[in-house]
Amino acid sequence: MPMLDRIKKLPVFDWGKTYNGEIFTADMIAAIIVTIMLIPQSLAYALLAGLPPQMGLYASILPLVAYALFGSSRTLAVGPVAVISLMTAAAVGKLALQGTAEYAAAAILLAFISGVMLLALGLFRMGFLANFLSHPVIAGFITASGIIIATSQLKHVFGVDAHGHNLLDLITSLVAHVGEINWITAAIGIPAALFLFWVRKGLKPLLIKLGLGKRLADILAKTGPVFAVAISIAIAAAFQLDSQGVALVGSVPQGLPALALPAFDLELVFALAGSAALISVIGFVESVSVAQTLAAKRRQRIDPDQELVGLGASNLASAFGGGYPVTGGFARSVVNFDAGAQTPAAGAFTAVGIALATFFLTPFLFYLPKAVLAATIIVAVLSLVDFSILGRTWRYSKADFAAVAATMAITLIWGVEFGVTAGVITSIAIHLYKTSKPHTAIVGRVEGTEHFRNVDRHDVITSKEVLSLRVDQSLYFANARFLEDKVYDLVAQNKDLKHVILMCPAVNEIDMSALESLEAINERLANLDVKLHFSEVKGPVMDKLEKSDFLQHLTGEVFLSQYHAYRALAPHTCMPPNGVSAAK
């Protein structure tokens, strides 16, 4: 595809055609609301990533503009998020000390590498890769990550020095420093957390009771962290809490950083590549999940491949603008949606608002207690913790339960990078396990109909001379041998057998390994004077079979339907009760 045609297909040229004053007003209102929410959130997530607070703001400017140009979702809001911030801290923390220039430079390079990976996947249309990470596994990973994140922020709430990237290390470190609690810090952090928990559940009903509209009350409730930030800044400044050991954000550089390429170090690139791949996968899956949910509410659609491009461009923009890895965030996207955003332009307007904040509001952030930012993170991530996934998967699928439980346990014990790696491997392993033993059923004709059903579930008509086996899954290298063994076992049990019909309504693919297994089945049955037949083979599958010489050596026939097969091979089973043939 010529480059000009590719550019013309960018989503911005789609929604831009119908952009008008009414949409502009809706987008602007949404941008103002999201900006108010995003300022404390960006600062908090930078703290979680172990980075200077301004990098959270930088990661909330250019990425939003890039996504507005390249993203396919109308309402997704990109920026720093909790899980990606934690993964950034885990990845960069192995290579440099927090607070150093090397640490910040590594985080910027991490965003760049992630951006390149996502962009490459998008250009090669590989959005389907997200399907290899099952939703239950993602839910288990996010739940475990939420617990780790919340625990990691307790050190800021209580003003102690504690470290660790897994739950055990964090708890051990917190217990070891429990005697060092700064009670003034705790007196700020704990009430802030309680206030924010109340805001999530109690502020909206109170505002509605006071006469505010439901929508406005909902939006104000979601911007609750702003009130906590403003009040805590006023208290810290009035009582000079920094002189009493309370950790404050301190001086935040005013204005925007100069655009620049990340500092490249080939050894550092290789050291970060694995973490960047995991961050890219998790960020993409989380972002697409949010985008699809919101798009469905307005009967819109998103393009996963274009989302890869949009997120890739956003991460590259974050790297050029002094930020760190970003993705689509659930909370801010929901606020953006509820506030009435109509197009990605709302994100670009939000970027302008954040940029203005870096010029005019950063001096006021000096007295912001880190305990309040930690409380903001704790409240936000605990809403993601969902232990009910364990109960649901246990009842529905023991294999999925094992995957979720393993992912959660590994994440909690060994950290997020091991956890997400285990999640990917477990998802693929479970898929291979499930598909390696495809469901098959011996079927017979339901009397008075042309329908064929499982003999173990229905009262059906069968023939001793005909074995009709329905295959309920595509055939490929992992399950081809299973089908061979299944057919041989069934044939060995019936000495009167003359025909085997493989009923294939659910077979969408037959790979080369499976084709070789079918050839082996055909040859072995021929040696036993049993013919192999097929029925209800789909067109694309038949097209591939015709490209081989398999059909030329097939001992039996390929029937249009299972009924046609029975009518030809066991006509006595197709006789109605009055004895007149049902054949047409």
Coordinates of C-alpha atoms in Angstrom, one line a residue:
M1 CA 0.0 0.0 0.0
P2 CA 1.5 3.4 -1.0
M3 CA 2.4 5.6 1.9
L4 CA -0.1 8.3 0.9
D5 CA -3.0 5.8 0.9
R6 CA -1.9 4.6 4.4
I7 CA -1.9 8.1 5.7
K8 CA -5.4 8.8 4.2
K9 CA -6.6 5.8 6.2
L10 CA -5.6 7.2 9.6
P11 CA -8.5 7.4 12.0
V12 CA -8.1 11.2 12.3
F13 CA -9.2 11.6 8.7
D14 CA -12.3 9.6 9.5
W15 CA -13.7 11.4 12.5
G16 CA -12.2 14.7 11.4
K17 CA -14.5 14.9 8.4
T18 CA -17.6 15.4 10.6
Y19 CA -15.9 17.5 13.3
N20 CA -18.0 20.6 14.2
G21 CA -18.6 23.2 16.9
E22 CA -20.9 20.9 18.9
I23 CA -18.4 18.1 19.0
F24 CA -15.7 20.6 19.9
T25 CA -17.6 21.8 22.9
A26 CA -18.3 18.2 24.1
D27 CA -14.6 17.3 23.7
M28 CA -13.4 20.5 25.4
I29 CA -15.7 19.9 28.5
A30 CA -14.4 16.3 28.7
A31 CA -10.8 17.5 28.4
I32 CA -11.2 19.9 31.3
I33 CA -12.6 17.3 33.5
V34 CA -10.0 14.7 32.6
T35 CA -7.2 17.2 33.0
I36 CA -8.3 17.9 36.6
M37 CA -8.3 14.2 37.3
L38 CA -5.1 13.5 35.4
I39 CA -2.8 15.9 37.2
P40 CA -2.7 14.2 40.6
Q41 CA -2.9 10.8 39.0
S42 CA 0.1 11.4 36.7
L43 CA 2.2 12.6 39.7
A44 CA 1.1 9.6 41.7
Y45 CA 2.0 7.1 39.0
A46 CA 5.4 8.7 38.5
L47 CA 6.0 8.2 42.2
L48 CA 5.0 4.5 41.8
A49 CA 7.5 4.1 38.9
G50 CA 10.2 5.6 41.1
L51 CA 10.5 8.6 38.8
P52 CA 10.5 12.4 39.4
P53 CA 6.9 13.6 39.5
Q54 CA 7.2 15.8 36.5
M55 CA 7.8 12.8 34.3
G56 CA 4.3 11.7 35.0
L57 CA 3.1 15.0 33.6
Y58 CA 5.4 14.7 30.6
A59 CA 4.0 11.2 29.9
S60 CA 0.5 12.8 29.8
I61 CA 1.1 15.4 27.1
L62 CA 2.6 14.2 23.8
P63 CA 1.3 10.7 24.1
L64 CA -2.2 12.0 24.1
V65 CA -1.6 14.1 20.9
A66 CA 0.0 11.0 19.2
Y67 CA -3.0 8.8 20.1
A68 CA -5.4 11.4 18.8
L69 CA -3.7 11.2 15.4
F70 CA -3.2 7.4 15.2
G71 CA -5.6 5.7 17.7
S72 CA -8.8 4.1 16.6
S73 CA -10.8 4.6 19.8
R74 CA -12.9 7.7 20.1
T75 CA -12.8 7.9 23.9
L76 CA -9.7 6.0 25.1
A77 CA -7.4 8.2 27.3
V78 CA -3.8 7.2 27.3
G79 CA -1.1 8.0 29.9
P80 CA 0.6 6.5 32.9
V81 CA -1.2 3.6 34.5
A82 CA -0.6 1.7 37.7
V83 CA 0.4 -1.7 36.4
I84 CA 2.7 -0.3 33.7
S85 CA 4.3 2.1 36.3
L86 CA 5.0 -0.8 38.6
M87 CA 6.5 -2.9 35.7
T88 CA 8.6 0.1 34.8
A89 CA 9.9 0.3 38.3
A90 CA 10.7 -3.4 38.3
A91 CA 12.4 -3.3 35.0
V92 CA 14.5 -0.2 35.6
G93 CA 15.2 -0.9 39.2
K94 CA 17.4 -3.8 38.2
L95 CA 19.7 -1.5 36.3
A96 CA 19.9 1.8 38.2
L97 CA 19.1 3.4 41.6
Q98 CA 15.9 5.4 42.0
G99 CA 16.5 9.1 42.0
T100 CA 19.5 9.0 39.6
A101 CA 19.7 10.4 36.1
E102 CA 20.5 6.9 34.8
Y103 CA 17.2 5.6 36.3
A104 CA 15.2 8.3 34.5
A105 CA 17.1 7.8 31.2
A106 CA 16.5 4.0 31.4
A107 CA 12.7 4.7 31.9
I108 CA 12.7 7.0 28.8
L109 CA 14.5 4.4 26.7
L110 CA 12.1 1.7 27.9
A111 CA 9.2 3.8 26.5
F112 CA 11.1 4.2 23.2
I113 CA 11.7 0.4 22.9
S114 CA 8.1 -0.4 23.8
G115 CA 6.9 2.1 21.2
V116 CA 9.0 0.6 18.5
M117 CA 7.8 -2.9 19.3
L118 CA 4.1 -1.8 19.3
L119 CA 4.5 0.2 16.1
A120 CA 6.2 -2.8 14.4
L121 CA 3.4 -5.2 15.5
G122 CA 0.8 -2.7 14.3
L123 CA 2.4 -2.2 10.9
F124 CA 2.6 -6.0 10.4
R125 CA -1.0 -6.3 11.5
M126 CA -0.2 -8.6 14.5
G127 CA -3.0 -7.5 16.9
F128 CA -4.2 -11.1 17.0
L129 CA -1.2 -11.8 19.4
A130 CA -3.3 -10.3 22.2
N131 CA -5.5 -13.4 22.0
F132 CA -2.7 -15.5 23.4
L133 CA -3.3 -13.9 26.8
S134 CA -6.6 -15.1 28.2
H135 CA -8.9 -12.6 30.0
P136 CA -9.0 -14.7 33.2
V137 CA -5.2 -14.7 33.3
I138 CA -5.0 -11.0 32.8
A139 CA -7.6 -10.5 35.6
G140 CA -5.5 -12.6 37.9
F141 CA -2.3 -10.7 37.0
I142 CA -4.0 -7.3 37.5
T143 CA -5.5 -8.4 40.9
A144 CA -2.1 -9.6 42.1
S145 CA -0.4 -6.5 40.8
G146 CA -3.0 -4.3 42.5
I147 CA -2.1 -6.0 45.8
I148 CA 1.6 -5.5 45.3
I149 CA 1.1 -1.8 44.2
A150 CA -1.1 -1.0 47.3
T151 CA 1.4 -2.7 49.6
S152 CA 4.3 -0.9 48.0
Q153 CA 2.7 2.5 48.8
L154 CA 2.2 1.9 52.5
K155 CA 5.8 3.0 53.0
H156 CA 4.8 6.5 51.8
V157 CA 1.6 6.5 53.8
F158 CA 3.5 5.7 57.0
G159 CA 6.8 7.6 56.2
V160 CA 9.1 4.5 56.4
D161 CA 11.8 3.3 54.2
A162 CA 10.8 -0.1 52.7
H163 CA 11.6 -1.8 49.4
G164 CA 10.8 -4.9 47.3
H165 CA 9.2 -6.0 44.1
N166 CA 7.1 -8.8 45.4
L167 CA 4.6 -9.1 48.3
L168 CA 6.8 -11.1 50.6
D169 CA 9.7 -8.7 50.3
L170 CA 7.5 -5.7 50.8
I171 CA 5.8 -7.1 53.9
T172 CA 9.1 -8.2 55.4
S173 CA 10.6 -4.7 54.8
L174 CA 7.6 -2.9 56.2
V175 CA 7.6 -5.0 59.3
A176 CA 11.3 -4.4 59.8
H177 CA 10.8 -0.7 59.7
V178 CA 7.6 -0.5 61.7
G179 CA 9.3 1.2 64.5
E180 CA 10.3 4.1 62.2
I181 CA 6.7 5.2 61.4
N182 CA 6.4 9.0 61.1
W183 CA 3.0 9.6 62.8
I184 CA 2.6 13.0 61.3
T185 CA 2.9 11.5 57.8
A186 CA 0.5 8.7 58.9
A187 CA -1.9 11.4 60.1
I188 CA -2.0 12.8 56.6
G189 CA -1.9 9.6 54.6
I190 CA -4.5 7.5 56.4
P191 CA -7.2 10.3 56.4
A192 CA -6.4 11.0 52.8
A193 CA -7.0 7.3 51.9
L194 CA -10.2 7.1 53.9
F195 CA -11.4 10.3 52.3
L196 CA -10.7 9.0 48.8
F197 CA -12.4 5.7 49.6
W198 CA -15.5 7.6 50.8
V199 CA -15.4 9.8 47.7
R200 CA -15.7 6.7 45.5
K201 CA -18.8 5.5 47.2
G202 CA -20.3 8.2 49.3
L203 CA -19.8 11.6 47.5
K204 CA -22.0 10.9 44.5
P205 CA -25.1 10.0 46.6
L206 CA -24.5 13.1 48.8
L207 CA -24.2 15.4 45.8
I208 CA -27.3 14.0 44.2
K209 CA -29.1 14.5 47.5
L210 CA -28.0 18.1 47.5
G211 CA -29.6 18.6 44.1
L212 CA -26.9 18.0 41.5
G213 CA -27.5 16.0 38.4
K214 CA -26.5 12.4 38.3
R215 CA -23.9 12.9 35.6
L216 CA -22.3 16.0 37.2
A217 CA -22.3 14.2 40.6
D218 CA -20.6 11.2 39.1
I219 CA -17.9 13.3 37.4
L220 CA -17.2 15.3 40.6
A221 CA -16.9 12.1 42.6
K222 CA -14.2 10.8 40.2
T223 CA -12.2 14.0 40.5
G224 CA -12.1 13.6 44.3
P225 CA -8.2 13.3 44.4
V226 CA -8.0 16.9 43.4
F227 CA -9.7 17.9 46.6
A228 CA -7.4 15.7 48.7
V229 CA -4.3 17.2 46.9
A230 CA -5.5 20.8 47.4
I231 CA -6.3 20.4 51.1
S232 CA -3.1 18.5 51.9
I233 CA -1.0 21.1 50.1
A234 CA -2.6 23.9 52.2
I235 CA -2.0 21.9 55.4
A236 CA 1.6 21.1 54.6
A237 CA 2.4 24.7 53.7
A238 CA 0.6 26.2 56.7
F239 CA 2.4 23.9 59.2
Q240 CA 5.7 23.5 57.3
L241 CA 5.4 19.8 57.6
D242 CA 8.7 19.2 55.7
S243 CA 10.5 20.3 58.8
Q244 CA 8.8 17.6 60.7
G245 CA 10.0 14.7 58.5
V246 CA 7.0 14.6 56.2
A247 CA 8.1 13.7 52.7
L248 CA 6.9 16.3 50.1
V249 CA 7.0 16.3 46.3
G250 CA 9.4 19.3 46.5
S251 CA 10.5 21.4 43.6
V252 CA 9.0 20.4 40.3
P253 CA 10.6 21.9 37.2
Q254 CA 8.4 24.5 35.5
G255 CA 7.6 24.2 31.8
L256 CA 8.2 21.5 29.3
P257 CA 11.4 19.5 28.6
A258 CA 13.1 20.0 25.2
L259 CA 12.2 17.3 22.7
A260 CA 15.1 14.8 22.4
L261 CA 16.0 11.3 21.4
P262 CA 16.6 8.9 24.3
A263 CA 20.2 8.2 25.2
F264 CA 21.1 5.0 23.4
D265 CA 23.3 2.3 24.9
L266 CA 23.2 -1.0 23.0
E267 CA 23.8 -3.0 26.2
L268 CA 21.0 -1.2 28.0
V269 CA 18.7 -1.7 25.0
F270 CA 19.2 -5.5 25.2
A271 CA 18.8 -5.4 29.0
L272 CA 15.4 -3.6 28.7
A273 CA 14.1 -5.5 25.6
G274 CA 12.4 -8.3 27.5
S275 CA 10.7 -6.0 30.0
A276 CA 9.7 -3.7 27.1
A277 CA 8.0 -6.7 25.4
L278 CA 6.1 -7.6 28.5
I279 CA 5.0 -4.0 29.1
S280 CA 3.9 -3.8 25.5
V281 CA 1.8 -6.9 25.7
I282 CA 0.1 -6.0 29.0
G283 CA -0.4 -2.4 27.9
F284 CA -1.9 -3.4 24.6
V285 CA -4.2 -6.0 26.1
E286 CA -5.4 -3.6 28.9
S287 CA -5.9 -0.8 26.4
V288 CA -7.8 -2.8 23.9
S289 CA -10.1 -4.3 26.6
V290 CA -11.0 -0.8 27.8
A291 CA -11.4 0.6 24.2
Q292 CA -13.6 -2.2 23.1
T293 CA -15.8 -1.9 26.2
L294 CA -16.4 1.8 25.6
A295 CA -16.8 1.5 21.9
A296 CA -19.5 -1.1 22.3
K297 CA -21.6 1.3 24.4
R298 CA -21.8 3.7 21.4
R299 CA -22.0 1.0 18.7
Q300 CA -18.5 1.9 17.5
R301 CA -15.6 -0.4 16.7
I302 CA -11.9 -0.3 17.1
D303 CA -9.1 -1.8 15.0
P304 CA -6.7 -3.8 17.2
D305 CA -3.9 -3.4 14.6
Q306 CA -4.5 0.4 14.5
E307 CA -4.5 0.4 18.3
L308 CA -1.0 -1.1 18.2
V309 CA 0.1 1.8 15.9
G310 CA -1.6 4.3 18.2
L311 CA 0.0 3.0 21.4
G312 CA 3.3 2.6 19.6
A313 CA 3.2 6.3 18.5
S314 CA 2.1 7.3 22.0
N315 CA 5.1 5.6 23.6
L316 CA 7.5 7.0 21.1
A317 CA 6.1 10.5 21.8
S318 CA 6.4 9.9 25.5
A319 CA 10.1 9.0 25.0
F320 CA 10.8 12.1 22.9
G321 CA 9.0 14.2 25.5
G322 CA 10.8 13.0 28.6
G323 CA 8.1 10.5 29.8
Y324 CA 7.9 6.8 30.4
P325 CA 5.8 3.9 29.1
V326 CA 2.1 4.6 28.7
T327 CA -1.1 2.9 27.7
G328 CA -4.9 3.4 27.8
G329 CA -6.1 3.7 31.4
F330 CA -9.5 2.4 32.6
A331 CA -10.4 5.1 35.1
R332 CA -9.5 8.1 33.0
S333 CA -11.1 6.6 29.9
V334 CA -14.3 6.0 31.7
V335 CA -14.3 9.6 33.0
N336 CA -13.5 10.8 29.5
F337 CA -16.4 8.8 28.1
D338 CA -18.9 9.8 30.9
A339 CA -17.9 13.5 30.5
G340 CA -19.1 13.3 26.9
A341 CA -15.9 13.1 24.8
Q342 CA -16.8 12.4 21.2
T343 CA -13.5 12.1 19.4
P344 CA -9.8 11.6 20.3
A345 CA -9.4 15.4 20.0
A346 CA -10.5 15.5 23.6
G347 CA -7.2 13.8 24.4
A348 CA -5.3 16.4 22.5
F349 CA -7.1 19.2 24.4
T350 CA -6.3 17.3 27.7
A351 CA -2.6 17.4 26.6
V352 CA -2.8 21.2 26.3
G353 CA -4.3 21.4 29.8
I354 CA -1.5 19.2 31.3
A355 CA 1.1 21.4 29.4
L356 CA -0.4 24.5 30.9
A357 CA -0.3 22.9 34.3
T358 CA 3.4 22.3 34.0
F359 CA 3.9 26.0 33.4
F360 CA 1.5 27.5 36.0
L361 CA 0.7 24.9 38.7
T362 CA 4.0 23.2 39.4
P363 CA 5.2 25.8 41.9
F364 CA 2.1 24.9 44.1
L365 CA 3.1 21.2 44.1
F366 CA 6.2 21.8 46.3
Y367 CA 4.2 21.2 49.5
L368 CA 2.2 18.2 48.2
P369 CA 2.8 15.2 50.6
K370 CA 3.9 12.0 49.0
A371 CA 1.6 10.2 51.4
V372 CA -1.4 11.7 49.6
L373 CA -0.2 10.6 46.2
A374 CA 0.4 7.1 47.7
A375 CA -3.2 7.2 49.1
T376 CA -4.4 8.1 45.6
I377 CA -2.6 5.1 44.1
I378 CA -3.9 2.7 46.8
V379 CA -7.5 3.7 46.3
A380 CA -7.2 3.5 42.5
V381 CA -5.6 0.1 42.3
L382 CA -7.7 -1.6 45.0
S383 CA -10.7 -1.1 42.7
L384 CA -8.9 -3.4 40.2
V385 CA -8.5 -6.2 42.8
D386 CA -11.1 -8.9 42.0
F387 CA -10.8 -12.2 43.9
S388 CA -14.2 -13.3 42.5
I389 CA -12.3 -14.4 39.3
L390 CA -11.1 -17.4 41.4
G391 CA -14.6 -18.5 42.3
R392 CA -15.9 -18.0 38.8
T393 CA -13.1 -19.9 37.1
W394 CA -13.3 -22.7 39.7
R395 CA -17.0 -23.3 38.9
Y396 CA -16.7 -23.0 35.2
S397 CA -13.2 -24.4 34.2
K398 CA -10.7 -26.0 36.5
A399 CA -8.0 -25.4 33.8
D400 CA -8.7 -21.7 33.7
F401 CA -8.7 -21.6 37.5
A402 CA -5.3 -23.2 37.6
A403 CA -4.0 -20.6 35.2
V404 CA -5.4 -17.7 37.2
A405 CA -4.2 -19.1 40.5
A406 CA -0.8 -19.8 39.2
T407 CA -0.5 -16.3 37.6
M408 CA -1.6 -14.6 40.9
A409 CA 0.7 -16.7 43.0
I410 CA 3.7 -16.2 40.8
T411 CA 3.1 -12.5 40.6
L412 CA 2.8 -12.1 44.4
I413 CA 5.8 -14.3 45.2
W414 CA 8.2 -13.4 42.4
G415 CA 7.0 -10.1 41.1
V416 CA 5.2 -8.6 38.1
E417 CA 7.6 -9.6 35.4
F418 CA 7.7 -13.3 36.4
G419 CA 3.9 -13.1 36.8
V420 CA 3.1 -11.8 33.3
T421 CA 5.6 -14.2 31.8
A422 CA 3.9 -17.0 33.6
G423 CA 0.5 -15.7 32.4
V424 CA 1.6 -15.7 28.8
I425 CA 3.1 -19.2 29.0
T426 CA 0.2 -20.6 31.0
S427 CA -2.4 -19.2 28.5
I428 CA -0.6 -20.8 25.6
A429 CA -0.1 -24.0 27.5
I430 CA -3.8 -24.3 28.4
H431 CA -4.8 -23.6 24.8
L432 CA -2.5 -26.3 23.6
Y433 CA -3.7 -28.7 26.3
K434 CA -7.4 -28.0 25.5
T435 CA -7.0 -28.3 21.8
S436 CA -4.7 -31.3 22.0
K437 CA -7.7 -33.4 23.0
P438 CA -10.5 -32.2 20.7
H439 CA -14.0 -33.1 21.6
T440 CA -15.4 -35.9 19.5
A441 CA -18.7 -37.7 19.6
I442 CA -20.2 -40.8 18.0
V443 CA -23.4 -39.6 16.4
G444 CA -26.6 -41.1 15.1
R445 CA -29.8 -39.9 13.4
V446 CA -32.6 -38.4 15.4
E447 CA -35.7 -40.4 14.3
G448 CA -38.0 -38.5 12.0
T449 CA -35.3 -35.9 11.1
E450 CA -32.1 -35.4 9.1
H451 CA -30.3 -34.3 12.3
F452 CA -27.4 -36.2 13.9
R453 CA -26.6 -36.0 17.6
N454 CA -24.4 -37.5 20.2
V455 CA -25.4 -41.1 21.1
D456 CA -24.7 -40.4 24.7
R457 CA -27.1 -37.5 24.9
H458 CA -29.9 -38.5 22.6
D459 CA -32.0 -41.5 21.6
V460 CA -30.7 -41.9 18.0
I461 CA -30.6 -44.5 15.2
T462 CA -27.2 -46.0 14.4
S463 CA -25.8 -48.8 12.3
K464 CA -23.3 -51.5 13.3
E465 CA -21.6 -51.2 9.9
V466 CA -21.1 -47.4 10.1
L467 CA -19.2 -45.4 12.7
S468 CA -20.1 -41.8 12.5
L469 CA -17.6 -39.6 14.4
R470 CA -18.2 -35.9 14.7
V471 CA -15.0 -33.8 15.2
D472 CA -15.7 -30.6 17.0
Q473 CA -12.4 -28.7 16.5
S474 CA -9.9 -27.9 13.8
L475 CA -7.1 -30.4 13.3
Y476 CA -3.5 -29.4 13.7
F477 CA -0.2 -30.8 14.8
A478 CA -1.1 -30.9 18.6
N479 CA -4.2 -33.0 18.2
A480 CA -3.7 -35.0 15.0
R481 CA -2.3 -38.0 16.9
F482 CA -5.2 -37.9 19.4
L483 CA -7.7 -38.3 16.5
E484 CA -5.7 -41.2 15.1
D485 CA -5.8 -43.1 18.4
K486 CA -9.5 -42.3 18.9
V487 CA -10.4 -43.8 15.5
Y488 CA -8.3 -46.9 15.9
D489 CA -9.7 -47.6 19.4
L490 CA -13.3 -47.3 18.1
V491 CA -12.7 -49.4 15.1
A492 CA -11.1 -52.1 17.3
Q493 CA -14.2 -52.3 19.3
N494 CA -16.5 -53.1 16.4
K495 CA -15.7 -56.2 14.2
D496 CA -18.7 -55.6 11.9
L497 CA -17.6 -52.1 10.9
K498 CA -17.4 -51.3 7.2
H499 CA -17.4 -47.5 7.1
V500 CA -16.0 -44.7 9.2
I501 CA -17.4 -41.2 8.6
L502 CA -15.6 -38.2 10.0
M503 CA -18.3 -35.5 10.4
C504 CA -16.5 -32.1 10.1
P505 CA -18.9 -29.2 10.6
A506 CA -16.6 -27.6 13.2
V507 CA -13.3 -28.2 11.4
N508 CA -12.0 -24.9 10.1
E509 CA -8.5 -25.9 9.4
I510 CA -6.4 -29.0 8.7
D511 CA -2.7 -28.5 8.8
M512 CA 0.0 -30.6 7.2
S513 CA 0.5 -32.7 10.3
A514 CA -3.2 -33.4 10.6
L515 CA -3.3 -34.3 6.8
E516 CA -0.6 -36.9 7.4
S517 CA -2.6 -38.3 10.2
L518 CA -5.7 -38.6 8.0
E519 CA -3.6 -40.3 5.3
A520 CA -2.4 -42.8 8.0
I521 CA -6.0 -43.4 9.1
N522 CA -7.1 -43.9 5.6
E523 CA -4.3 -46.4 4.9
R524 CA -4.8 -48.4 8.1
L525 CA -8.5 -48.6 7.7
A526 CA -8.0 -49.8 4.1
N527 CA -5.9 -52.7 5.4
L528 CA -8.9 -53.6 7.7
D529 CA -11.3 -53.4 4.7
V530 CA -12.9 -50.4 6.3
K531 CA -13.6 -47.3 4.1
L532 CA -13.0 -43.7 5.3
H533 CA -15.5 -41.1 4.4
F534 CA -16.0 -37.4 5.2
S535 CA -19.2 -35.3 5.6
E536 CA -20.0 -31.6 5.9
V537 CA -16.5 -30.4 5.1
K538 CA -16.2 -26.6 4.8
G539 CA -15.3 -25.0 1.5
P540 CA -11.9 -23.5 2.5
V541 CA -10.9 -26.9 4.1
M542 CA -12.0 -28.7 0.9
D543 CA -10.0 -26.3 -1.2
K544 CA -6.8 -27.2 0.7
L545 CA -7.5 -30.9 0.6
E546 CA -7.9 -30.7 -3.2
K547 CA -4.4 -29.2 -3.5
S548 CA -3.0 -32.5 -2.1
D549 CA -3.4 -36.0 -3.5
F550 CA -5.3 -37.1 -0.4
L551 CA -8.7 -37.2 -2.0
Q552 CA -7.3 -39.4 -4.9
H553 CA -6.3 -42.1 -2.4
L554 CA -9.3 -41.7 -0.2
T555 CA -11.1 -45.1 0.0
G556 CA -14.5 -43.6 0.6
E557 CA -16.4 -40.4 -0.4
V558 CA -16.9 -36.8 0.7
F559 CA -20.6 -36.2 1.4
L560 CA -22.4 -32.9 1.4
S561 CA -24.2 -33.7 4.6
Q562 CA -24.2 -36.4 7.2
Y563 CA -27.7 -37.4 6.1
H564 CA -26.5 -38.0 2.6
A565 CA -23.7 -40.2 3.9
Y566 CA -26.2 -42.3 6.0
R567 CA -28.6 -42.5 3.1
A568 CA -25.8 -43.9 0.9
L569 CA -24.0 -46.2 3.4
A570 CA -26.8 -47.3 5.7
P571 CA -30.1 -46.7 3.9
H572 CA -32.0 -48.9 6.3
T573 CA -31.4 -46.3 9.1
C574 CA -33.2 -43.7 7.0
M575 CA -36.5 -45.6 6.7
P576 CA -39.4 -43.9 8.4
P577 CA -41.7 -45.9 10.7
N578 CA -44.1 -46.8 7.8
G579 CA -41.3 -48.5 5.8
V580 CA -41.3 -46.0 2.9
S581 CA -37.8 -44.7 2.1
A582 CA -37.1 -41.2 3.2
A583 CA -34.7 -40.7 0.3
K584 CA -35.5 -37.9 -2.0

